Amino acid sequence: MKPFDHRKYRPAPRIDLKERRWPDRTIDKAPRWASVDLRDGNQALLEPMSVEQKQRLWQVLVETGFKEIEVGFPSASQPDYDFVRWLIDENRIPADVTVQVLVQAREELIQKTFDALDGVHRAIVHVYNSTSTVQRERVFERDREGIKAIAVQGAEWLRREAARHPNTEWVFQYSPESFSNTEMDYAVEVCDAVLEAWEPTAMHPCIINLPATVESATPNVFADQVEYFCTHISRREAVVVSVHTHNDRGSAVAAAEMALLAGADRVEGTLLGNGERTGNTDLVTMAMNLYSQGVDPELDLSRPDHIIQVYSECTGLPVHPRHPWVGELVYTAFSGSHQDAIRKCLNRQQPDEPWQVAYLPIDPHDLGRDYQAVIRVNSQSGKGGVAFVLERDYGLRIPRWMQVELARVVQQASESQPGEVDSAAIHGLFLEHFVREEAPIRLKGYHVDRRDGREVIEARLSEAGTERILQGEGEGALSALVDAWMRHSGADVSVVDYSEHALGEGTDAEAAAYVLLNVDGQRVSGAALDHDTLSAPIKAVLSALNRVRAPASEAA
C-alpha cells in the first residue's frame, strides 16, 4: 500500500433520521456561551499560562460578557487549583458569572475539585468519561455496561460532594466524551442513567454537553446526532443541551451553528478558536456570524484589537491576518474591482438604512476598525483603490478618466517594487505625472476680460527661457486659453472633459482642477492645485500641454 492511500480510512457513519427538522430552522437568538479558554485552550498550549496570565485573560472574558467560564482542572494541576482559589479568595467572580471546572469520573479527583471550590457562590462541576466505540474497546477495554457504570458512579460522587457544601449553588454537567463517535442510542442511554442519578428538574436543570471531541464528519451529520439526542433524551425540560465542537475538519463553527438549529441551547468554545489539535469552536467568529445577521450575540466584541492583544500575550499564539471578522487584513481590499465597488457603496451608504456595502458584510467601525484600513494598493489594485486613497488622505476627487491613467502608473510602480504602495507614494506619483505646470511651459501671468459676451485672455508664458504673450478668446477662460495656444502652436486642441473642487473649507482653501484635452488626436490629462480658482484650471491645461511636449523619457 502506498504511503498516501485513502483506502485505509472509512467514512463516518450516519444516523437514519427520517424527519429532521433542523434544516428548516433559523438562529434568532444567541446561545448560552461558555468559554473554555482557561481550561481546554490552556491545556493545548506549548507553555500553559501562568496564574498571572490566566488572571489577565479572565478579565477579558468577563469584560466581553461571558457568563459561564471554565476556569481549569483544579484536581489535576496546581496552577489551576491556585487560580481557582485566587478567584474565590480575592472575590474576583462577578455575581452574574458562574465558574466551571472539569474533572474525570474518579472519586479522589472529584473530592479535590469540590475542595478547590469551597466558598464559591455558584459553580458548574463538569464530569466526563469517554463513551465512543474505539475508546471502550481499545483504551478502557470495557463493554457498554462497564462504561455506563463509570458515568453513573461519577454522577453519584458529584451529588454526594455537593451535599457536603450546601452554601454553594451547584450545577452539574456531564459529557459523554467523543459523543460524535458514539452510537446514538448508547449515548442517550448513558446520559439517561446520569439523569436518574441527579434527578434534575426544570427549575434546577443540569447540563449535558455533547462533544465532537474529534471532528470526523460533516456538520450536517453532527446536527443529525444532536437532533436525535434532543428528541430521545428523557427529562428534556430539565436538561440544558450543550455542544463542544472541535475543528479537525475545519468545520467547528458550522457544526456548532447547525447544532443550535438541531436543538442545542449552549455552546462551549474559545476566543479565536484556540484548543487541542486544530482547535475548538471559535466563539468570536460564531458570535460575529450572529451579529452580521442582525442577531444580538450578547457578547461585546467592539474592541477586538484589545482581545487579540491580551489573547496573544497570554497564549503566545498569533492571530492570522485573514482570521474571520477580526484579522488585520479582513477589511482590506487589494483587488481593483473590489476597491471600486467598496468606494461606490460607501459613498451611497446612508446612516439610517441597513448596511449595504459590497464585500463588507459588516461596518468595520462596529469593531473599532477605521476605513483607513479598508483599501490598500498593490499591483492587483485598480483605479477605484487609487482614487479612494487619494480622496481619503488628500481630499483629491480624481475624475474617472484620470483614475484609469493614474492606476496604470501606480501599477507600474508597484510591479517594479513588489508589495504595497502607500498613500504618500500614490500622492507623489499623482503630482509627478499629472501636475506638471512648470516645464517646459510655465505661466508667468494672465489677464482675462469679457468682451461682447466672450472671454478674452492674455497669458504670459515662459518656454525654455523665452517669454511670450499669447492671446485668445472663447466661451470661458479655459476655451480662451486653448484658442490662444492653438494660434501660437498650430496644434488642434480641444477640451474633452473638466472637473474641479475645493480642497477643504474656507476662503483660503486650495482648488484642485483636472482637465482632459485632445491634442492632435491624442488624449492627455493634466491637473493643478492653486488657491486661485481661475488659476487652477489654467495651470491644469498647461500641465496637460507639458505632458504632450515633455521628452519621451519624461512622459507618464
PDB file of C-alpha atoms in Angstrom, residues 229-490:
ATOM      1  CA  PHE A 229     -30.269  13.249  21.176  1.00  0.00           C
ATOM      2  CA  CYS A 230     -32.626  16.179  21.895  1.00  0.00           C
ATOM      3  CA  THR A 231     -35.671  14.219  20.779  1.00  0.00           C
ATOM      4  CA  HIS A 232     -34.773  10.979  22.610  1.00  0.00           C
ATOM      5  CA  ILE A 233     -33.271  12.085  25.930  1.00  0.00           C
ATOM      6  CA  SER A 234     -35.554  11.851  28.954  1.00  0.00           C
ATOM      7  CA  ARG A 235     -36.343  14.888  31.128  1.00  0.00           C
ATOM      8  CA  ARG A 236     -35.604  17.207  28.201  1.00  0.00           C
ATOM      9  CA  GLU A 237     -37.202  20.112  30.054  1.00  0.00           C
ATOM     10  CA  ALA A 238     -34.658  19.633  32.860  1.00  0.00           C
ATOM     11  CA  VAL A 239     -31.614  19.468  30.576  1.00  0.00           C
ATOM     12  CA  VAL A 240     -29.540  22.252  29.043  1.00  0.00           C
ATOM     13  CA  VAL A 241     -28.085  20.651  25.917  1.00  0.00           C
ATOM     14  CA  SER A 242     -24.596  21.978  25.280  1.00  0.00           C
ATOM     15  CA  VAL A 243     -22.162  21.286  22.433  1.00  0.00           C
ATOM     16  CA  HIS A 244     -18.388  21.376  22.318  1.00  0.00           C
ATOM     17  CA  THR A 245     -17.094  21.038  18.771  1.00  0.00           C
ATOM     18  CA  HIS A 246     -13.514  20.681  17.621  1.00  0.00           C
ATOM     19  CA  ASN A 247     -12.054  21.837  14.344  1.00  0.00           C
ATOM     20  CA  ASP A 248     -10.251  18.804  12.920  1.00  0.00           C
ATOM     21  CA  ARG A 249     -12.109  19.180   9.607  1.00  0.00           C
ATOM     22  CA  GLY A 250     -12.243  22.973   9.770  1.00  0.00           C
ATOM     23  CA  SER A 251     -15.990  22.998  10.477  1.00  0.00           C
ATOM     24  CA  ALA A 252     -16.255  23.569  14.235  1.00  0.00           C
ATOM     25  CA  VAL A 253     -18.227  26.806  13.927  1.00  0.00           C
ATOM     26  CA  ALA A 254     -20.540  25.385  11.264  1.00  0.00           C
ATOM     27  CA  ALA A 255     -21.145  22.268  13.351  1.00  0.00           C
ATOM     28  CA  ALA A 256     -21.978  24.370  16.430  1.00  0.00           C
ATOM     29  CA  GLU A 257     -24.340  26.571  14.422  1.00  0.00           C
ATOM     30  CA  MET A 258     -26.132  23.550  12.987  1.00  0.00           C
ATOM     31  CA  ALA A 259     -26.304  22.047  16.470  1.00  0.00           C
ATOM     32  CA  LEU A 260     -28.254  25.120  17.613  1.00  0.00           C
ATOM     33  CA  LEU A 261     -30.663  24.549  14.749  1.00  0.00           C
ATOM     34  CA  ALA A 262     -30.944  20.956  15.918  1.00  0.00           C
ATOM     35  CA  GLY A 263     -31.992  21.939  19.423  1.00  0.00           C
ATOM     36  CA  ALA A 264     -28.841  22.699  21.417  1.00  0.00           C
ATOM     37  CA  ASP A 265     -29.055  25.527  23.971  1.00  0.00           C
ATOM     38  CA  ARG A 266     -25.425  26.206  24.823  1.00  0.00           C
ATOM     39  CA  VAL A 267     -22.056  26.373  23.065  1.00  0.00           C
ATOM     40  CA  GLU A 268     -18.619  25.806  24.581  1.00  0.00           C
ATOM     41  CA  GLY A 269     -15.609  27.198  22.781  1.00  0.00           C
ATOM     42  CA  THR A 270     -12.664  29.558  22.928  1.00  0.00           C
ATOM     43  CA  LEU A 271     -11.675  33.004  21.822  1.00  0.00           C
ATOM     44  CA  LEU A 272     -10.272  32.815  18.291  1.00  0.00           C
ATOM     45  CA  GLY A 273     -10.514  29.003  18.241  1.00  0.00           C
ATOM     46  CA  ASN A 274      -7.561  28.008  20.402  1.00  0.00           C
ATOM     47  CA  GLY A 275      -7.612  24.362  21.501  1.00  0.00           C
ATOM     48  CA  GLU A 276      -6.147  20.918  21.030  1.00  0.00           C
ATOM     49  CA  ARG A 277      -5.040  19.855  17.538  1.00  0.00           C
ATOM     50  CA  THR A 278      -6.807  22.285  15.181  1.00  0.00           C
ATOM     51  CA  GLY A 279      -8.748  23.969  17.974  1.00  0.00           C
ATOM     52  CA  ASN A 280     -12.255  24.471  19.329  1.00  0.00           C
ATOM     53  CA  THR A 281     -15.269  26.394  18.161  1.00  0.00           C
ATOM     54  CA  ASP A 282     -14.142  29.989  17.619  1.00  0.00           C
ATOM     55  CA  LEU A 283     -16.611  31.937  19.743  1.00  0.00           C
ATOM     56  CA  VAL A 284     -15.580  35.278  18.236  1.00  0.00           C
ATOM     57  CA  THR A 285     -16.353  34.026  14.747  1.00  0.00           C
ATOM     58  CA  MET A 286     -19.611  32.395  15.786  1.00  0.00           C
ATOM     59  CA  ALA A 287     -20.804  35.444  17.720  1.00  0.00           C
ATOM     60  CA  MET A 288     -19.920  37.756  14.831  1.00  0.00           C
ATOM     61  CA  ASN A 289     -21.758  35.446  12.442  1.00  0.00           C
ATOM     62  CA  LEU A 290     -24.889  36.068  14.508  1.00  0.00           C
ATOM     63  CA  TYR A 291     -24.192  39.796  14.670  1.00  0.00           C
ATOM     64  CA  SER A 292     -23.899  40.026  10.880  1.00  0.00           C
ATOM     65  CA  GLN A 293     -27.389  38.506  10.595  1.00  0.00           C
ATOM     66  CA  GLY A 294     -28.968  41.076  12.886  1.00  0.00           C
ATOM     67  CA  VAL A 295     -28.941  38.811  15.954  1.00  0.00           C
ATOM     68  CA  ASP A 296     -27.617  40.208  19.243  1.00  0.00           C
ATOM     69  CA  PRO A 297     -24.690  37.920  20.169  1.00  0.00           C
ATOM     70  CA  GLU A 298     -24.869  39.106  23.788  1.00  0.00           C
ATOM     71  CA  LEU A 299     -21.092  39.468  23.783  1.00  0.00           C
ATOM     72  CA  ASP A 300     -19.214  42.753  23.448  1.00  0.00           C
ATOM     73  CA  LEU A 301     -16.735  42.311  20.606  1.00  0.00           C
ATOM     74  CA  SER A 302     -16.398  46.012  19.818  1.00  0.00           C
ATOM     75  CA  ARG A 303     -12.704  46.019  20.847  1.00  0.00           C
ATOM     76  CA  PRO A 304     -11.222  43.036  19.030  1.00  0.00           C
ATOM     77  CA  ASP A 305      -7.721  44.508  18.969  1.00  0.00           C
ATOM     78  CA  HIS A 306      -7.669  44.567  22.770  1.00  0.00           C
ATOM     79  CA  ILE A 307      -8.923  40.972  22.902  1.00  0.00           C
ATOM     80  CA  ILE A 308      -6.315  39.890  20.366  1.00  0.00           C
ATOM     81  CA  GLN A 309      -3.513  41.641  22.231  1.00  0.00           C
ATOM     82  CA  VAL A 310      -4.299  40.008  25.581  1.00  0.00           C
ATOM     83  CA  TYR A 311      -5.040  36.648  23.949  1.00  0.00           C
ATOM     84  CA  SER A 312      -1.716  36.620  22.091  1.00  0.00           C
ATOM     85  CA  GLU A 313       0.298  37.813  25.094  1.00  0.00           C
ATOM     86  CA  CYS A 314      -1.264  35.178  27.359  1.00  0.00           C
ATOM     87  CA  THR A 315      -1.239  32.218  24.954  1.00  0.00           C
ATOM     88  CA  GLY A 316       1.795  33.049  22.833  1.00  0.00           C
ATOM     89  CA  LEU A 317      -0.322  32.410  19.741  1.00  0.00           C
ATOM     90  CA  PRO A 318      -0.582  34.782  16.777  1.00  0.00           C
ATOM     91  CA  VAL A 319      -3.847  35.634  15.034  1.00  0.00           C
ATOM     92  CA  HIS A 320      -3.865  35.065  11.289  1.00  0.00           C
ATOM     93  CA  PRO A 321      -4.299  38.305   9.285  1.00  0.00           C
ATOM     94  CA  ARG A 322      -7.179  36.644   7.419  1.00  0.00           C
ATOM     95  CA  HIS A 323      -8.903  35.380  10.560  1.00  0.00           C
ATOM     96  CA  PRO A 324     -12.688  35.768  10.113  1.00  0.00           C
ATOM     97  CA  TRP A 325     -14.073  39.151  11.170  1.00  0.00           C
ATOM     98  CA  VAL A 326     -11.093  40.360  13.243  1.00  0.00           C
ATOM     99  CA  GLY A 327      -7.958  39.605  11.216  1.00  0.00           C
ATOM    100  CA  GLU A 328      -5.719  42.544  10.319  1.00  0.00           C
ATOM    101  CA  LEU A 329      -6.476  42.272   6.592  1.00  0.00           C
ATOM    102  CA  VAL A 330     -10.155  41.287   6.762  1.00  0.00           C
ATOM    103  CA  TYR A 331     -11.398  44.762   5.843  1.00  0.00           C
ATOM    104  CA  THR A 332      -8.632  45.470   3.360  1.00  0.00           C
ATOM    105  CA  ALA A 333      -9.220  45.208  -0.386  1.00  0.00           C
ATOM    106  CA  PHE A 334      -6.320  44.959  -2.825  1.00  0.00           C
ATOM    107  CA  SER A 335      -8.316  43.924  -5.895  1.00  0.00           C
ATOM    108  CA  GLY A 336      -9.168  46.881  -8.105  1.00  0.00           C
ATOM    109  CA  SER A 337     -12.751  45.790  -8.784  1.00  0.00           C
ATOM    110  CA  HIS A 338     -13.338  45.221  -5.070  1.00  0.00           C
ATOM    111  CA  GLN A 339     -11.891  48.612  -4.192  1.00  0.00           C
ATOM    112  CA  ASP A 340     -14.064  50.369  -6.740  1.00  0.00           C
ATOM    113  CA  ALA A 341     -17.224  48.633  -5.514  1.00  0.00           C
ATOM    114  CA  ILE A 342     -16.440  49.393  -1.853  1.00  0.00           C
ATOM    115  CA  ARG A 343     -15.757  53.059  -2.594  1.00  0.00           C
ATOM    116  CA  LYS A 344     -19.002  53.492  -4.509  1.00  0.00           C
ATOM    117  CA  CYS A 345     -21.087  51.720  -1.876  1.00  0.00           C
ATOM    118  CA  LEU A 346     -19.538  53.686   0.989  1.00  0.00           C
ATOM    119  CA  ASN A 347     -20.346  56.932  -0.798  1.00  0.00           C
ATOM    120  CA  ARG A 348     -24.011  55.891  -1.105  1.00  0.00           C
ATOM    121  CA  GLN A 349     -24.489  54.275   2.302  1.00  0.00           C
ATOM    122  CA  GLN A 350     -26.923  56.247   4.440  1.00  0.00           C
ATOM    123  CA  PRO A 351     -26.672  56.191   8.265  1.00  0.00           C
ATOM    124  CA  ASP A 352     -30.365  55.344   8.726  1.00  0.00           C
ATOM    125  CA  GLU A 353     -30.561  52.378   6.319  1.00  0.00           C
ATOM    126  CA  PRO A 354     -29.488  48.724   6.689  1.00  0.00           C
ATOM    127  CA  TRP A 355     -25.826  48.141   5.917  1.00  0.00           C
ATOM    128  CA  GLN A 356     -25.343  47.516   2.186  1.00  0.00           C
ATOM    129  CA  VAL A 357     -21.708  47.682   1.135  1.00  0.00           C
ATOM    130  CA  ALA A 358     -20.225  45.286  -1.386  1.00  0.00           C
ATOM    131  CA  TYR A 359     -17.540  42.977   0.042  1.00  0.00           C
ATOM    132  CA  LEU A 360     -18.026  44.324   3.574  1.00  0.00           C
ATOM    133  CA  PRO A 361     -20.662  42.210   5.363  1.00  0.00           C
ATOM    134  CA  ILE A 362     -20.484  44.496   8.417  1.00  0.00           C
ATOM    135  CA  ASP A 363     -19.412  48.045   9.138  1.00  0.00           C
ATOM    136  CA  PRO A 364     -15.744  47.883  10.250  1.00  0.00           C
ATOM    137  CA  HIS A 365     -16.455  50.746  12.658  1.00  0.00           C
ATOM    138  CA  ASP A 366     -18.515  48.307  14.739  1.00  0.00           C
ATOM    139  CA  LEU A 367     -15.279  46.515  15.576  1.00  0.00           C
ATOM    140  CA  GLY A 368     -13.295  49.663  16.202  1.00  0.00           C
ATOM    141  CA  ARG A 369     -11.664  49.455  12.807  1.00  0.00           C
ATOM    142  CA  ASP A 370     -11.174  52.503  10.618  1.00  0.00           C
ATOM    143  CA  TYR A 371     -11.830  52.872   6.922  1.00  0.00           C
ATOM    144  CA  GLN A 372      -8.192  53.839   6.535  1.00  0.00           C
ATOM    145  CA  ALA A 373      -7.512  50.119   6.565  1.00  0.00           C
ATOM    146  CA  VAL A 374     -10.252  49.239   4.101  1.00  0.00           C
ATOM    147  CA  ILE A 375      -8.488  49.939   0.802  1.00  0.00           C
ATOM    148  CA  ARG A 376      -4.789  49.500   0.250  1.00  0.00           C
ATOM    149  CA  VAL A 377      -2.925  49.378  -3.016  1.00  0.00           C
ATOM    150  CA  ASN A 378      -0.582  46.889  -4.652  1.00  0.00           C
ATOM    151  CA  SER A 379      -0.061  45.586  -8.179  1.00  0.00           C
ATOM    152  CA  GLN A 380      -3.517  43.964  -8.118  1.00  0.00           C
ATOM    153  CA  SER A 381      -5.278  47.206  -7.323  1.00  0.00           C
ATOM    154  CA  GLY A 382      -7.239  49.296  -9.789  1.00  0.00           C
ATOM    155  CA  LYS A 383      -8.472  52.807 -10.278  1.00  0.00           C
ATOM    156  CA  GLY A 384     -11.070  52.536  -7.505  1.00  0.00           C
ATOM    157  CA  GLY A 385      -8.493  51.805  -4.839  1.00  0.00           C
ATOM    158  CA  VAL A 386      -6.139  54.529  -6.006  1.00  0.00           C
ATOM    159  CA  ALA A 387      -8.969  57.070  -6.102  1.00  0.00           C
ATOM    160  CA  PHE A 388     -10.188  56.056  -2.650  1.00  0.00           C
ATOM    161  CA  VAL A 389      -6.751  56.515  -1.091  1.00  0.00           C
ATOM    162  CA  LEU A 390      -6.225  59.970  -2.637  1.00  0.00           C
ATOM    163  CA  GLU A 391      -9.652  61.169  -1.576  1.00  0.00           C
ATOM    164  CA  ARG A 392      -9.331  59.715   1.919  1.00  0.00           C
ATOM    165  CA  ASP A 393      -5.875  61.060   2.698  1.00  0.00           C
ATOM    166  CA  TYR A 394      -5.550  64.151   0.479  1.00  0.00           C
ATOM    167  CA  GLY A 395      -9.092  65.210  -0.402  1.00  0.00           C
ATOM    168  CA  LEU A 396      -8.443  64.735  -4.137  1.00  0.00           C
ATOM    169  CA  ARG A 397     -11.538  63.597  -6.028  1.00  0.00           C
ATOM    170  CA  ILE A 398      -9.889  62.287  -9.169  1.00  0.00           C
ATOM    171  CA  PRO A 399     -12.263  62.069 -12.157  1.00  0.00           C
ATOM    172  CA  ARG A 400     -12.755  58.633 -13.664  1.00  0.00           C
ATOM    173  CA  TRP A 401     -10.800  59.333 -16.859  1.00  0.00           C
ATOM    174  CA  MET A 402      -7.763  60.317 -14.808  1.00  0.00           C
ATOM    175  CA  GLN A 403      -8.237  57.392 -12.403  1.00  0.00           C
ATOM    176  CA  VAL A 404      -7.681  54.945 -15.267  1.00  0.00           C
ATOM    177  CA  GLU A 405      -4.387  56.526 -16.270  1.00  0.00           C
ATOM    178  CA  LEU A 406      -3.152  57.011 -12.716  1.00  0.00           C
ATOM    179  CA  ALA A 407      -3.948  53.389 -11.873  1.00  0.00           C
ATOM    180  CA  ARG A 408      -1.608  52.256 -14.659  1.00  0.00           C
ATOM    181  CA  VAL A 409       1.133  54.496 -13.286  1.00  0.00           C
ATOM    182  CA  VAL A 410       0.671  53.106  -9.768  1.00  0.00           C
ATOM    183  CA  GLN A 411       0.599  49.538 -11.030  1.00  0.00           C
ATOM    184  CA  GLN A 412       3.878  50.020 -12.888  1.00  0.00           C
ATOM    185  CA  ALA A 413       5.442  51.453  -9.741  1.00  0.00           C
ATOM    186  CA  SER A 414       4.207  48.580  -7.584  1.00  0.00           C
ATOM    187  CA  GLU A 415       5.441  45.972 -10.061  1.00  0.00           C
ATOM    188  CA  SER A 416       8.918  47.495 -10.081  1.00  0.00           C
ATOM    189  CA  GLN A 417       8.950  47.398  -6.270  1.00  0.00           C
ATOM    190  CA  PRO A 418       6.704  44.464  -5.189  1.00  0.00           C
ATOM    191  CA  GLY A 419       4.459  44.994  -2.207  1.00  0.00           C
ATOM    192  CA  GLU A 420       2.048  47.601  -1.008  1.00  0.00           C
ATOM    193  CA  VAL A 421       2.169  51.184  -2.322  1.00  0.00           C
ATOM    194  CA  ASP A 422       1.268  53.564   0.494  1.00  0.00           C
ATOM    195  CA  SER A 423      -0.843  56.684   0.078  1.00  0.00           C
ATOM    196  CA  ALA A 424       2.152  59.034   0.218  1.00  0.00           C
ATOM    197  CA  ALA A 425       3.738  57.213  -2.709  1.00  0.00           C
ATOM    198  CA  ILE A 426       0.481  57.359  -4.682  1.00  0.00           C
ATOM    199  CA  HIS A 427       0.182  61.066  -3.985  1.00  0.00           C
ATOM    200  CA  GLY A 428       3.760  61.567  -5.129  1.00  0.00           C
ATOM    201  CA  LEU A 429       3.072  59.705  -8.377  1.00  0.00           C
ATOM    202  CA  PHE A 430      -0.018  61.836  -8.984  1.00  0.00           C
ATOM    203  CA  LEU A 431       1.965  65.061  -8.557  1.00  0.00           C
ATOM    204  CA  GLU A 432       4.890  63.801 -10.618  1.00  0.00           C
ATOM    205  CA  HIS A 433       2.851  62.654 -13.593  1.00  0.00           C
ATOM    206  CA  PHE A 434      -0.156  64.991 -13.728  1.00  0.00           C
ATOM    207  CA  VAL A 435       0.751  68.288 -12.014  1.00  0.00           C
ATOM    208  CA  ARG A 436       3.378  69.495 -14.488  1.00  0.00           C
ATOM    209  CA  GLU A 437       2.740  73.225 -14.740  1.00  0.00           C
ATOM    210  CA  GLU A 438       6.380  74.339 -14.511  1.00  0.00           C
ATOM    211  CA  ALA A 439       8.150  72.868 -17.513  1.00  0.00           C
ATOM    212  CA  PRO A 440       8.680  73.181 -20.326  1.00  0.00           C
ATOM    213  CA  ILE A 441       5.871  75.794 -20.284  1.00  0.00           C
ATOM    214  CA  ARG A 442       5.303  77.973 -17.240  1.00  0.00           C
ATOM    215  CA  LEU A 443       2.585  80.512 -16.553  1.00  0.00           C
ATOM    216  CA  LYS A 444       4.080  83.904 -15.635  1.00  0.00           C
ATOM    217  CA  GLY A 445       0.810  85.821 -15.519  1.00  0.00           C
ATOM    218  CA  TYR A 446      -2.535  86.309 -17.249  1.00  0.00           C
ATOM    219  CA  HIS A 447      -5.373  88.739 -17.650  1.00  0.00           C
ATOM    220  CA  VAL A 448      -8.966  87.888 -18.572  1.00  0.00           C
ATOM    221  CA  ASP A 449     -11.564  90.337 -19.930  1.00  0.00           C
ATOM    222  CA  ARG A 450     -15.110  89.823 -21.104  1.00  0.00           C
ATOM    223  CA  ARG A 451     -15.890  91.391 -24.465  1.00  0.00           C
ATOM    224  CA  ASP A 452     -19.102  91.016 -26.404  1.00  0.00           C
ATOM    225  CA  GLY A 453     -20.170  88.071 -24.295  1.00  0.00           C
ATOM    226  CA  ARG A 454     -16.893  86.179 -24.736  1.00  0.00           C
ATOM    227  CA  GLU A 455     -13.831  85.695 -22.563  1.00  0.00           C
ATOM    228  CA  VAL A 456     -10.586  87.171 -23.852  1.00  0.00           C
ATOM    229  CA  ILE A 457      -7.308  86.037 -22.297  1.00  0.00           C
ATOM    230  CA  GLU A 458      -3.828  87.435 -22.454  1.00  0.00           C
ATOM    231  CA  ALA A 459      -1.407  84.912 -20.997  1.00  0.00           C
ATOM    232  CA  ARG A 460       2.293  85.489 -20.412  1.00  0.00           C
ATOM    233  CA  LEU A 461       4.160  82.193 -20.723  1.00  0.00           C
ATOM    234  CA  SER A 462       7.800  81.197 -20.369  1.00  0.00           C
ATOM    235  CA  GLU A 463       9.118  78.346 -22.520  1.00  0.00           C
ATOM    236  CA  ALA A 464      12.756  77.292 -22.439  1.00  0.00           C
ATOM    237  CA  GLY A 465      13.736  80.674 -21.003  1.00  0.00           C
ATOM    238  CA  THR A 466      11.826  82.659 -23.621  1.00  0.00           C
ATOM    239  CA  GLU A 467       8.778  84.656 -22.624  1.00  0.00           C
ATOM    240  CA  ARG A 468       5.915  85.293 -24.999  1.00  0.00           C
ATOM    241  CA  ILE A 469       2.407  86.635 -24.725  1.00  0.00           C
ATOM    242  CA  LEU A 470      -0.454  84.582 -26.115  1.00  0.00           C
ATOM    243  CA  GLN A 471      -3.919  85.875 -26.836  1.00  0.00           C
ATOM    244  CA  GLY A 472      -7.161  84.044 -27.442  1.00  0.00           C
ATOM    245  CA  GLU A 473     -10.893  84.061 -26.843  1.00  0.00           C
ATOM    246  CA  GLY A 474     -13.687  81.640 -26.120  1.00  0.00           C
ATOM    247  CA  GLU A 475     -16.852  80.930 -24.173  1.00  0.00           C
ATOM    248  CA  GLY A 476     -14.822  80.786 -20.976  1.00  0.00           C
ATOM    249  CA  ALA A 477     -11.287  81.326 -19.730  1.00  0.00           C
ATOM    250  CA  LEU A 478     -10.386  77.701 -20.401  1.00  0.00           C
ATOM    251  CA  SER A 479     -11.509  77.714 -24.022  1.00  0.00           C
ATOM    252  CA  ALA A 480      -9.864  81.124 -24.473  1.00  0.00           C
ATOM    253  CA  LEU A 481      -6.538  79.705 -23.314  1.00  0.00           C
ATOM    254  CA  VAL A 482      -6.886  76.722 -25.643  1.00  0.00           C
ATOM    255  CA  ASP A 483      -7.629  79.102 -28.530  1.00  0.00           C
ATOM    256  CA  ALA A 484      -4.516  81.140 -27.646  1.00  0.00           C
ATOM    257  CA  TRP A 485      -2.384  78.008 -27.642  1.00  0.00           C
ATOM    258  CA  MET A 486      -3.717  76.829 -30.994  1.00  0.00           C
ATOM    259  CA  ARG A 487      -2.936  80.243 -32.534  1.00  0.00           C
ATOM    260  CA  HIS A 488       0.568  80.008 -31.127  1.00  0.00           C
ATOM    261  CA  SER A 489       1.419  76.377 -31.852  1.00  0.00           C
ATOM    262  CA  GLY A 490      -0.813  75.456 -34.760  1.00  0.00           C
TER     263      GLY A 490
END
